[in-house]
XYZ file of C-alpha atoms in Angstrom:
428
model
C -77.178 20.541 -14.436
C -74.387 18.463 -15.946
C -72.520 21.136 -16.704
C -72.517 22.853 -13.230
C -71.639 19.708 -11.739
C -68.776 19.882 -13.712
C -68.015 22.773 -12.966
C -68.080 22.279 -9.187
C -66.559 19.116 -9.478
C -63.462 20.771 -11.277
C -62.843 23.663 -8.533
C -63.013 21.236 -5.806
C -60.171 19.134 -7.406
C -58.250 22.679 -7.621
C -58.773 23.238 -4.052
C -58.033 19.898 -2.656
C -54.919 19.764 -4.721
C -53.542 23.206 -4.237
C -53.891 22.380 -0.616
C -51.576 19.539 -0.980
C -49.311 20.980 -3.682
C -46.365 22.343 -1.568
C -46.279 18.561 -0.276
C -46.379 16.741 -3.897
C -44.664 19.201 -6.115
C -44.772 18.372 -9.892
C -46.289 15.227 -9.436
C -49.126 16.716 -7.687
C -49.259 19.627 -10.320
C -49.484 16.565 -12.748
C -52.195 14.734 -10.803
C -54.563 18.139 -11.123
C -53.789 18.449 -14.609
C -54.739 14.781 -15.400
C -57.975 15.311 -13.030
C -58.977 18.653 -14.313
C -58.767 16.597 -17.831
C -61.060 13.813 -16.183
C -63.424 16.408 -15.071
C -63.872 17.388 -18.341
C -64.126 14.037 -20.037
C -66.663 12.280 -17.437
C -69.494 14.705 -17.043
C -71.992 12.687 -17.595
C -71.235 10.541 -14.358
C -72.490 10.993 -11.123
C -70.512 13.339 -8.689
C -70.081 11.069 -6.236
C -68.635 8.308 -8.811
C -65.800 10.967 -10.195
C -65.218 12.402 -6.649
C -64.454 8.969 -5.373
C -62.019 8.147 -8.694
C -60.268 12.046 -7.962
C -59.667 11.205 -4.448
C -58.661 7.518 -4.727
C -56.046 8.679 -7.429
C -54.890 11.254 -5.056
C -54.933 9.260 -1.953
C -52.341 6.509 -4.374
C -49.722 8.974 -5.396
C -49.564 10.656 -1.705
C -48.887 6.329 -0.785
C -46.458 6.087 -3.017
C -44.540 9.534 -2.335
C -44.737 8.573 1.449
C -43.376 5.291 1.142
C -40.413 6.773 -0.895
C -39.799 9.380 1.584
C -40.601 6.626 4.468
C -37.638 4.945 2.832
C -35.478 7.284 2.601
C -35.656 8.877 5.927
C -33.641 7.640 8.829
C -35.810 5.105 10.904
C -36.181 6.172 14.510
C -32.669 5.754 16.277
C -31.382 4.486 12.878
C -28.568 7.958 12.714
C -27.664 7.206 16.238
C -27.021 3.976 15.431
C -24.847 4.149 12.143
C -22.695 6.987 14.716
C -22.756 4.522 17.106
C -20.768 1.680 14.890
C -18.240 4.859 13.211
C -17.514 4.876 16.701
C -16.500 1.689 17.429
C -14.833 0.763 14.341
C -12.846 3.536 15.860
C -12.101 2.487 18.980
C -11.511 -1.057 17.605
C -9.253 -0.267 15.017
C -5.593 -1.247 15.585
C -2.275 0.392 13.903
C -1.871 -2.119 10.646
C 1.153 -4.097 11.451
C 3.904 -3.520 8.942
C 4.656 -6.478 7.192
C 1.275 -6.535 6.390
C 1.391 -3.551 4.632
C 2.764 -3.069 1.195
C 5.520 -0.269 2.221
C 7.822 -0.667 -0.834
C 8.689 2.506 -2.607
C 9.535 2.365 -6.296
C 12.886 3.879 -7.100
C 12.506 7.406 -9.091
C 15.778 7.009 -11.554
C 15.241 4.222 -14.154
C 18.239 2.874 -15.176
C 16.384 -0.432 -16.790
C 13.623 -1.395 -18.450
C 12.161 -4.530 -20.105
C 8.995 -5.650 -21.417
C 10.527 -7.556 -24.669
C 8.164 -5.831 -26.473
C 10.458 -4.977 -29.051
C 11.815 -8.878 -29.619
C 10.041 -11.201 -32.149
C 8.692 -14.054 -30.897
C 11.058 -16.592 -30.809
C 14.345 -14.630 -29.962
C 16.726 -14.372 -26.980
C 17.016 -10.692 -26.113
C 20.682 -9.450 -26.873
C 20.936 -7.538 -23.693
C 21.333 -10.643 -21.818
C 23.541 -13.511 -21.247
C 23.218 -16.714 -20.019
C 24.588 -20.620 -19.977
C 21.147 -21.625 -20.784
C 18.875 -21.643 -23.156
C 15.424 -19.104 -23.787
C 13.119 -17.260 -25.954
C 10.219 -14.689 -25.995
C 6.943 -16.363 -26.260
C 3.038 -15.197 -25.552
C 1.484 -16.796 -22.722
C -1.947 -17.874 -22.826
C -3.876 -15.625 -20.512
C -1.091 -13.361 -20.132
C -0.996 -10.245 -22.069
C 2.779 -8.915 -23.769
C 5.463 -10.963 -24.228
C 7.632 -13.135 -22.135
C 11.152 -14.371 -21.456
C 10.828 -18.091 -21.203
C 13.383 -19.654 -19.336
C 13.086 -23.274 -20.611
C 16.409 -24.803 -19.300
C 18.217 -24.686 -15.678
C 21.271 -22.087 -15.243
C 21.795 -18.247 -15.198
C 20.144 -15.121 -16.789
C 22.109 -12.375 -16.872
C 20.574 -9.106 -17.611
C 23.599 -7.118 -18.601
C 22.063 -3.265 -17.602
C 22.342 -4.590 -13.891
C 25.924 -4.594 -13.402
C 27.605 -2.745 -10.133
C 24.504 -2.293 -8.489
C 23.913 0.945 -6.556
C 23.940 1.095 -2.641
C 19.877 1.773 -2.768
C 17.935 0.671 -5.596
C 14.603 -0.919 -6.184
C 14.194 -3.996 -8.615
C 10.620 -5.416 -9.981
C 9.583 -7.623 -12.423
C 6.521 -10.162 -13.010
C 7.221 -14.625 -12.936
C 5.423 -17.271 -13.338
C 5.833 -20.680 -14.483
C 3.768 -23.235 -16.806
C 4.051 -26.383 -14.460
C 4.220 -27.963 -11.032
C 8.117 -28.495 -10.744
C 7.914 -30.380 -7.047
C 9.627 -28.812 -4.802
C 13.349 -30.477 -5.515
C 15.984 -28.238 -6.187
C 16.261 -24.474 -5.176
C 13.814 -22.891 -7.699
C 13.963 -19.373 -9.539
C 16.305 -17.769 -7.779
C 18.124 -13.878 -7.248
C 21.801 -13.890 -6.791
C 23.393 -11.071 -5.881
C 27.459 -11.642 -5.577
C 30.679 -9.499 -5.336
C 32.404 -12.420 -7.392
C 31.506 -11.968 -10.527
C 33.036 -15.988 -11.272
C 29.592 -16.585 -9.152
C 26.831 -15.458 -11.814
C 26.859 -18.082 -14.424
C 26.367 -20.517 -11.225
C 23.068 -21.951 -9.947
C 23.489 -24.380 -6.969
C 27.047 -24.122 -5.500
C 28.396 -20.625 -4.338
C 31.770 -19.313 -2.461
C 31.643 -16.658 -0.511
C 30.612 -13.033 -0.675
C 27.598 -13.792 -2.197
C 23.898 -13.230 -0.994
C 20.806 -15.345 -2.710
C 16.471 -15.372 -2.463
C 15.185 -18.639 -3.991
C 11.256 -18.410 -4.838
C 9.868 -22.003 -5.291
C 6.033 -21.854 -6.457
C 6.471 -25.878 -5.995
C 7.324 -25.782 -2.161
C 5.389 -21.969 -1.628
C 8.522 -21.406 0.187
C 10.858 -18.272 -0.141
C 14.416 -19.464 0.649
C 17.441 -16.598 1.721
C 20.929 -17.625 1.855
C 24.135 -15.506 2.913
C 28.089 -16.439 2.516
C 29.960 -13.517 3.545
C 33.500 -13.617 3.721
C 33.862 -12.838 7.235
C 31.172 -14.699 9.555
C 28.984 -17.310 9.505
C 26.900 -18.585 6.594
C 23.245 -17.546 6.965
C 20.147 -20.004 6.394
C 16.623 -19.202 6.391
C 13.316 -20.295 5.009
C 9.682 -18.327 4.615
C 6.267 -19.747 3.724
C 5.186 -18.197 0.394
C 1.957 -18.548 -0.259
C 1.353 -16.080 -2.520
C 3.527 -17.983 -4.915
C 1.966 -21.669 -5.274
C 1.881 -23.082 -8.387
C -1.044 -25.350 -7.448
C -3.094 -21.618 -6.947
C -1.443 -19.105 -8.428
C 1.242 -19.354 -11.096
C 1.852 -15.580 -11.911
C 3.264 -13.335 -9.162
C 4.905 -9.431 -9.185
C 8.430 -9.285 -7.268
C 9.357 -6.045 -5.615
C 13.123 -6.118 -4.774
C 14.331 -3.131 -2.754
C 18.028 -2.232 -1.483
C 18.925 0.422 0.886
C 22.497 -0.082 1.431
C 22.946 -3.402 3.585
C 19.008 -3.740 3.723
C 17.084 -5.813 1.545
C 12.723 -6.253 1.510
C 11.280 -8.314 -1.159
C 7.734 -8.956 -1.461
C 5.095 -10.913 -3.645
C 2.213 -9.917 -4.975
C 2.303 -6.459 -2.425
C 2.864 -9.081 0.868
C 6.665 -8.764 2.694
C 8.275 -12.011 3.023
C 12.088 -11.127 3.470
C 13.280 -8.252 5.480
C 16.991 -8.498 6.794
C 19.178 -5.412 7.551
C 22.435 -7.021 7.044
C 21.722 -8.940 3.606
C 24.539 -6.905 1.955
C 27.180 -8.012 3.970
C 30.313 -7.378 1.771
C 31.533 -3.375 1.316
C 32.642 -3.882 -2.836
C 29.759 -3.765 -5.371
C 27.628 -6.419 -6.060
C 26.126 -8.105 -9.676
C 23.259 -9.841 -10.208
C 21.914 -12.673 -12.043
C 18.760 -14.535 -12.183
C 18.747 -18.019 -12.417
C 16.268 -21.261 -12.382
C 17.089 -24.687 -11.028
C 14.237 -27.006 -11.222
C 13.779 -30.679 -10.477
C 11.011 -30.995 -13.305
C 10.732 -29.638 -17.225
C 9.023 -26.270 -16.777
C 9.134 -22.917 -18.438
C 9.865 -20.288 -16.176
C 8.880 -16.609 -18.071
C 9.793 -13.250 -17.107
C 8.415 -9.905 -18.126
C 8.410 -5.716 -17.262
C 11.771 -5.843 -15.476
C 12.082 -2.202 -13.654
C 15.478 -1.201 -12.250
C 15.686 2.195 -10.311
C 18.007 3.964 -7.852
C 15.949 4.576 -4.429
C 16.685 6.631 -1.852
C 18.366 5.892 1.211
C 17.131 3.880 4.612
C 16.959 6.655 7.455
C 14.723 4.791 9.948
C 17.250 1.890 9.457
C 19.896 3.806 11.201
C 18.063 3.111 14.616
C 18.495 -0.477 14.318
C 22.195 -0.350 12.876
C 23.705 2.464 14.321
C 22.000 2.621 17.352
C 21.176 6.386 16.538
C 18.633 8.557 14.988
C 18.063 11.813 14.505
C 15.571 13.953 12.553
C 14.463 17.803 11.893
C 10.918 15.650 9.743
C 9.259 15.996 13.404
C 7.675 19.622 13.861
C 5.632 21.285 16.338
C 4.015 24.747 16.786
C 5.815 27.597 17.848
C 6.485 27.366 21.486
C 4.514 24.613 22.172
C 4.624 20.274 21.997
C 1.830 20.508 19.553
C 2.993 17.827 16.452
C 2.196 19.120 13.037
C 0.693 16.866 11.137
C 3.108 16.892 8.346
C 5.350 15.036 10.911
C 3.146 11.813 10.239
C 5.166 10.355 7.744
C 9.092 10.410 10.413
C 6.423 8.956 13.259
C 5.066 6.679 10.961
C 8.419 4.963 9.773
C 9.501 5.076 13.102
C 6.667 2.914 14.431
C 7.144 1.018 11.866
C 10.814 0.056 12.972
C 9.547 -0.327 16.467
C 7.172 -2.801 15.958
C 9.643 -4.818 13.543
C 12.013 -4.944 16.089
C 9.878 -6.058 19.576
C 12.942 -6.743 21.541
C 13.875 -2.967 20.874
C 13.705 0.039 23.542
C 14.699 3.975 22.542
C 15.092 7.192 24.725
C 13.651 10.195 22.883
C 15.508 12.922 23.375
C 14.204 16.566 22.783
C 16.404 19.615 21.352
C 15.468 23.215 20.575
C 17.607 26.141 19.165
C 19.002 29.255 21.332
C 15.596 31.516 21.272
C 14.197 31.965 24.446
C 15.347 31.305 28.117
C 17.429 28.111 28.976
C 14.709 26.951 31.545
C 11.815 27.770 29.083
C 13.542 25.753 26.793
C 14.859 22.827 28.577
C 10.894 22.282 29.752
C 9.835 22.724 26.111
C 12.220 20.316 24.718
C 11.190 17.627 27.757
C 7.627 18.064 26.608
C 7.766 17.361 22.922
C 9.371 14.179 23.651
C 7.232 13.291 25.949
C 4.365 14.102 23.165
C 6.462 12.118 20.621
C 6.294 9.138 22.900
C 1.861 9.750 22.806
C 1.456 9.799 19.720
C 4.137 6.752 19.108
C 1.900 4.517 21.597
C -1.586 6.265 21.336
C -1.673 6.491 17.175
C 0.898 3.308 16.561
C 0.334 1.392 19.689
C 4.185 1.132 20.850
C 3.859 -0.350 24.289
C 4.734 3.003 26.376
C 7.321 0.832 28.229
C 9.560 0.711 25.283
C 10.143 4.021 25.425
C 12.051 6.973 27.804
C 11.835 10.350 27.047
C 14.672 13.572 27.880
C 15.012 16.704 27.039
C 18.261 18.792 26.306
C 17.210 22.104 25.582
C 19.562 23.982 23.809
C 22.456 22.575 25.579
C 23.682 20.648 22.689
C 23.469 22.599 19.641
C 24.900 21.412 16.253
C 26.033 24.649 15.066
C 26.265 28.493 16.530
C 22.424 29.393 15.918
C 23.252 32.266 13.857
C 20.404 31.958 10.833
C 17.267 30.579 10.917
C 18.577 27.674 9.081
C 21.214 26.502 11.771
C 18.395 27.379 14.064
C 16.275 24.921 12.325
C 18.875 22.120 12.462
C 19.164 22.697 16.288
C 15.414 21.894 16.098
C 15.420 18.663 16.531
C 14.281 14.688 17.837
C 16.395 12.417 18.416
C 16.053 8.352 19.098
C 18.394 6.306 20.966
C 18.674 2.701 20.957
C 18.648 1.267 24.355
């Protein structure tokens, strides 16, 4: 009797679980193996006792597989929901303003580099000169080595001389102390008079100089051109304060008279005419501090960049690009022309007080109407996507066409052809 009990109670736990095995999988596979095994073990108990135990075993792995899968399906309206907030982050997001973004471009052509890993501790690096005293040192907490500047006057890296018309210049600072905020600080000087490096407070003209002071978190600028009036200006720097944050990175970058710096990836100086003089300039760094500090220097990177296009708008009053393309025919942008559209925005909203005509050009294929329409439209569509994508207040901005009424060349190739293709922005 035992025995067929057994035997009954074993194909009943086959057919309950079977029933449920395209729902559990191997864990339900598992569950009949263990109660096939139980079966076997407790036959000598009643039925009803080892029916109970099968099914209450059962019944607690189906609770825990449905609260897993209760988990980790979407609760009612939960999908809708998580769309609904992709959406509005969407429709909230605004065009990052631009000197909140770090924008600097590294030059490509190294023509100077200097960690001072080569340089014993101790030693003044050979490659510069200066009217003031130095060594390499570690810094605690700071891995490599260091140029410590222990003394006020100039540092005179000697790779740096007749700088190019567009280069980029970075390096990492910092400084051991609070210095107040007396005197001018660490400072960049960029002159034409090469009587002006070894100098550190008092400057003639044709010179153009950034002061950092971590004691004042202020960023300084100074220009004495030769022809015009001296320029004065001072920036909050807090990304430099030596009460917070002793150790910064300095981006440096040149495009002819055009100079951005920026700390720690955040623009603080941006001035188109900081280059004022047309003869080649030198450079120096150079500390003048009220306190004793150490001022230390490390992974200076000198590069030639490429030149300032966008810049042209502001200067010149003129730009024109082919980097703006559109289908065939049509006022459809590619979207390789982000990058032009981009940089222009980015002029536009650096320059508020600014208004531009966009002016549309195609080559000779086609009829003159067709293409007088077509070249009216894709300026028009240039404008869109410069105040839909970038949000450039619309009433910044006119739009004409020209056709092909004004073609650069004779439209004989498809290369001339393509040069005819083109947008052009006009300072208003």
């Amino acid at each position: 009797m035992k025995k067929l009990l057994t035997v009954l109670l074993f194909l009943f736990s086959i057919q309950c679980i079977t029933a449920q095995e395209t729902v559990g999988g191997k864990v339900l596979k598992n569950a009949k193996d263990k109660t096939y095994q139980r079966g076997e073990q407790k036959g000598d108990e009643g039925v009803e006792t080892v029916l109970n135990k099968a099914e209450e075993k059962i019944k607690n792995i189906f609770k825990k597989k449905d609260k897993k899968k209760k988990s980790d399906a979407p609760q009612p309206n939960e999908e809708s929901q998580e769309q609904s907030q992709e959406n509005n982050d969407e429709n909230t997001s605004k065009p990052t303003k631009s000197n909140s973004k770090f924008d600097f471009v590294a030059g490509e052509k190294e023509l100077y580099f200097d960690n001072f890993e080569r340089l014993a501790v101790g030693d003044f690096p050979a490659e510069f000169n200066t009217n003031a005293s130095g060594e390499i040192v570690n810094v605690d907490g700071q891995s490599g080595k260091w140029l410590s500047m222990t003394k006020n006057g100039a540092f005179i890296p000697d790779n740096m001389k007749k700088l190019p018309e567009n280069f980029t210049l970075e390096f990492e600072v910092g400084i051991n102390t609070d210095p107040t905020n007396n005197y001018p600080g660490f400072g960049l000087n960029f002159t034409t008079n090469s009587d002006n490096l070894m100098l550190e407070r008092f400057f003639s003209s044709g010179i153009s100089i950034v002061y950092l002071h971590p004691g004042a978190s202020s960023c300084n600028v100074q220009i004495i051109p030769t022809n015009g009036s001296e320029i004065n200006n001072e920036i909050p720097m807090p990304q430099w304060n030596v009460k917070k944050n002793k150790f910064v990175k300095v981006s440096v970058w040149r495009q002819q008279g055009r100079l951005r710096l920026y700390v720690n990836e955040n623009k603080l100086v941006d001035i188109p005419r900081f280059f004022t003089e047309k003869t080649t300039y030198d450079f120096a760094f150079f500390r003048s501090f009220f306190e004793e500090c150490e001022v230390y220097l490390t992974n200076i990177r000198f590069a030639v960049a490429g030149a300032d296009t966008r810049n042209k708008l502001i200067t010149e009053g003129r730009f024109v690009t082919n980097g703006i393309l559109f289908d065939v025919n049509s006022d459809n942008i590619k979207p390789e022309s982000g990058t032009v559209l981009k940089e222009m925005a980015t002029t536009l909203q650096e320059n508020p007080t600014v208004s531009v005509k966009i002016i549309g050009h195609t080559d000779s294929d086609g009829a003159d109407a067709a293409n007088l329409t077509l070249s009216q439209k894709r300026a028009a569509a240039v404008k869109t996507a410069l105040s839909s994508f970038y949000g450039i207040d619309g009433s910044r901005i006119e739009t004409d066409g020209k056709g092909e009424s004004q073609p650069l060349n004779k439209n004989a190739n498809p290369a001339e052809k393509a040069q005819n293709r083109r947008v052009e922005f006009i300072k208003l």
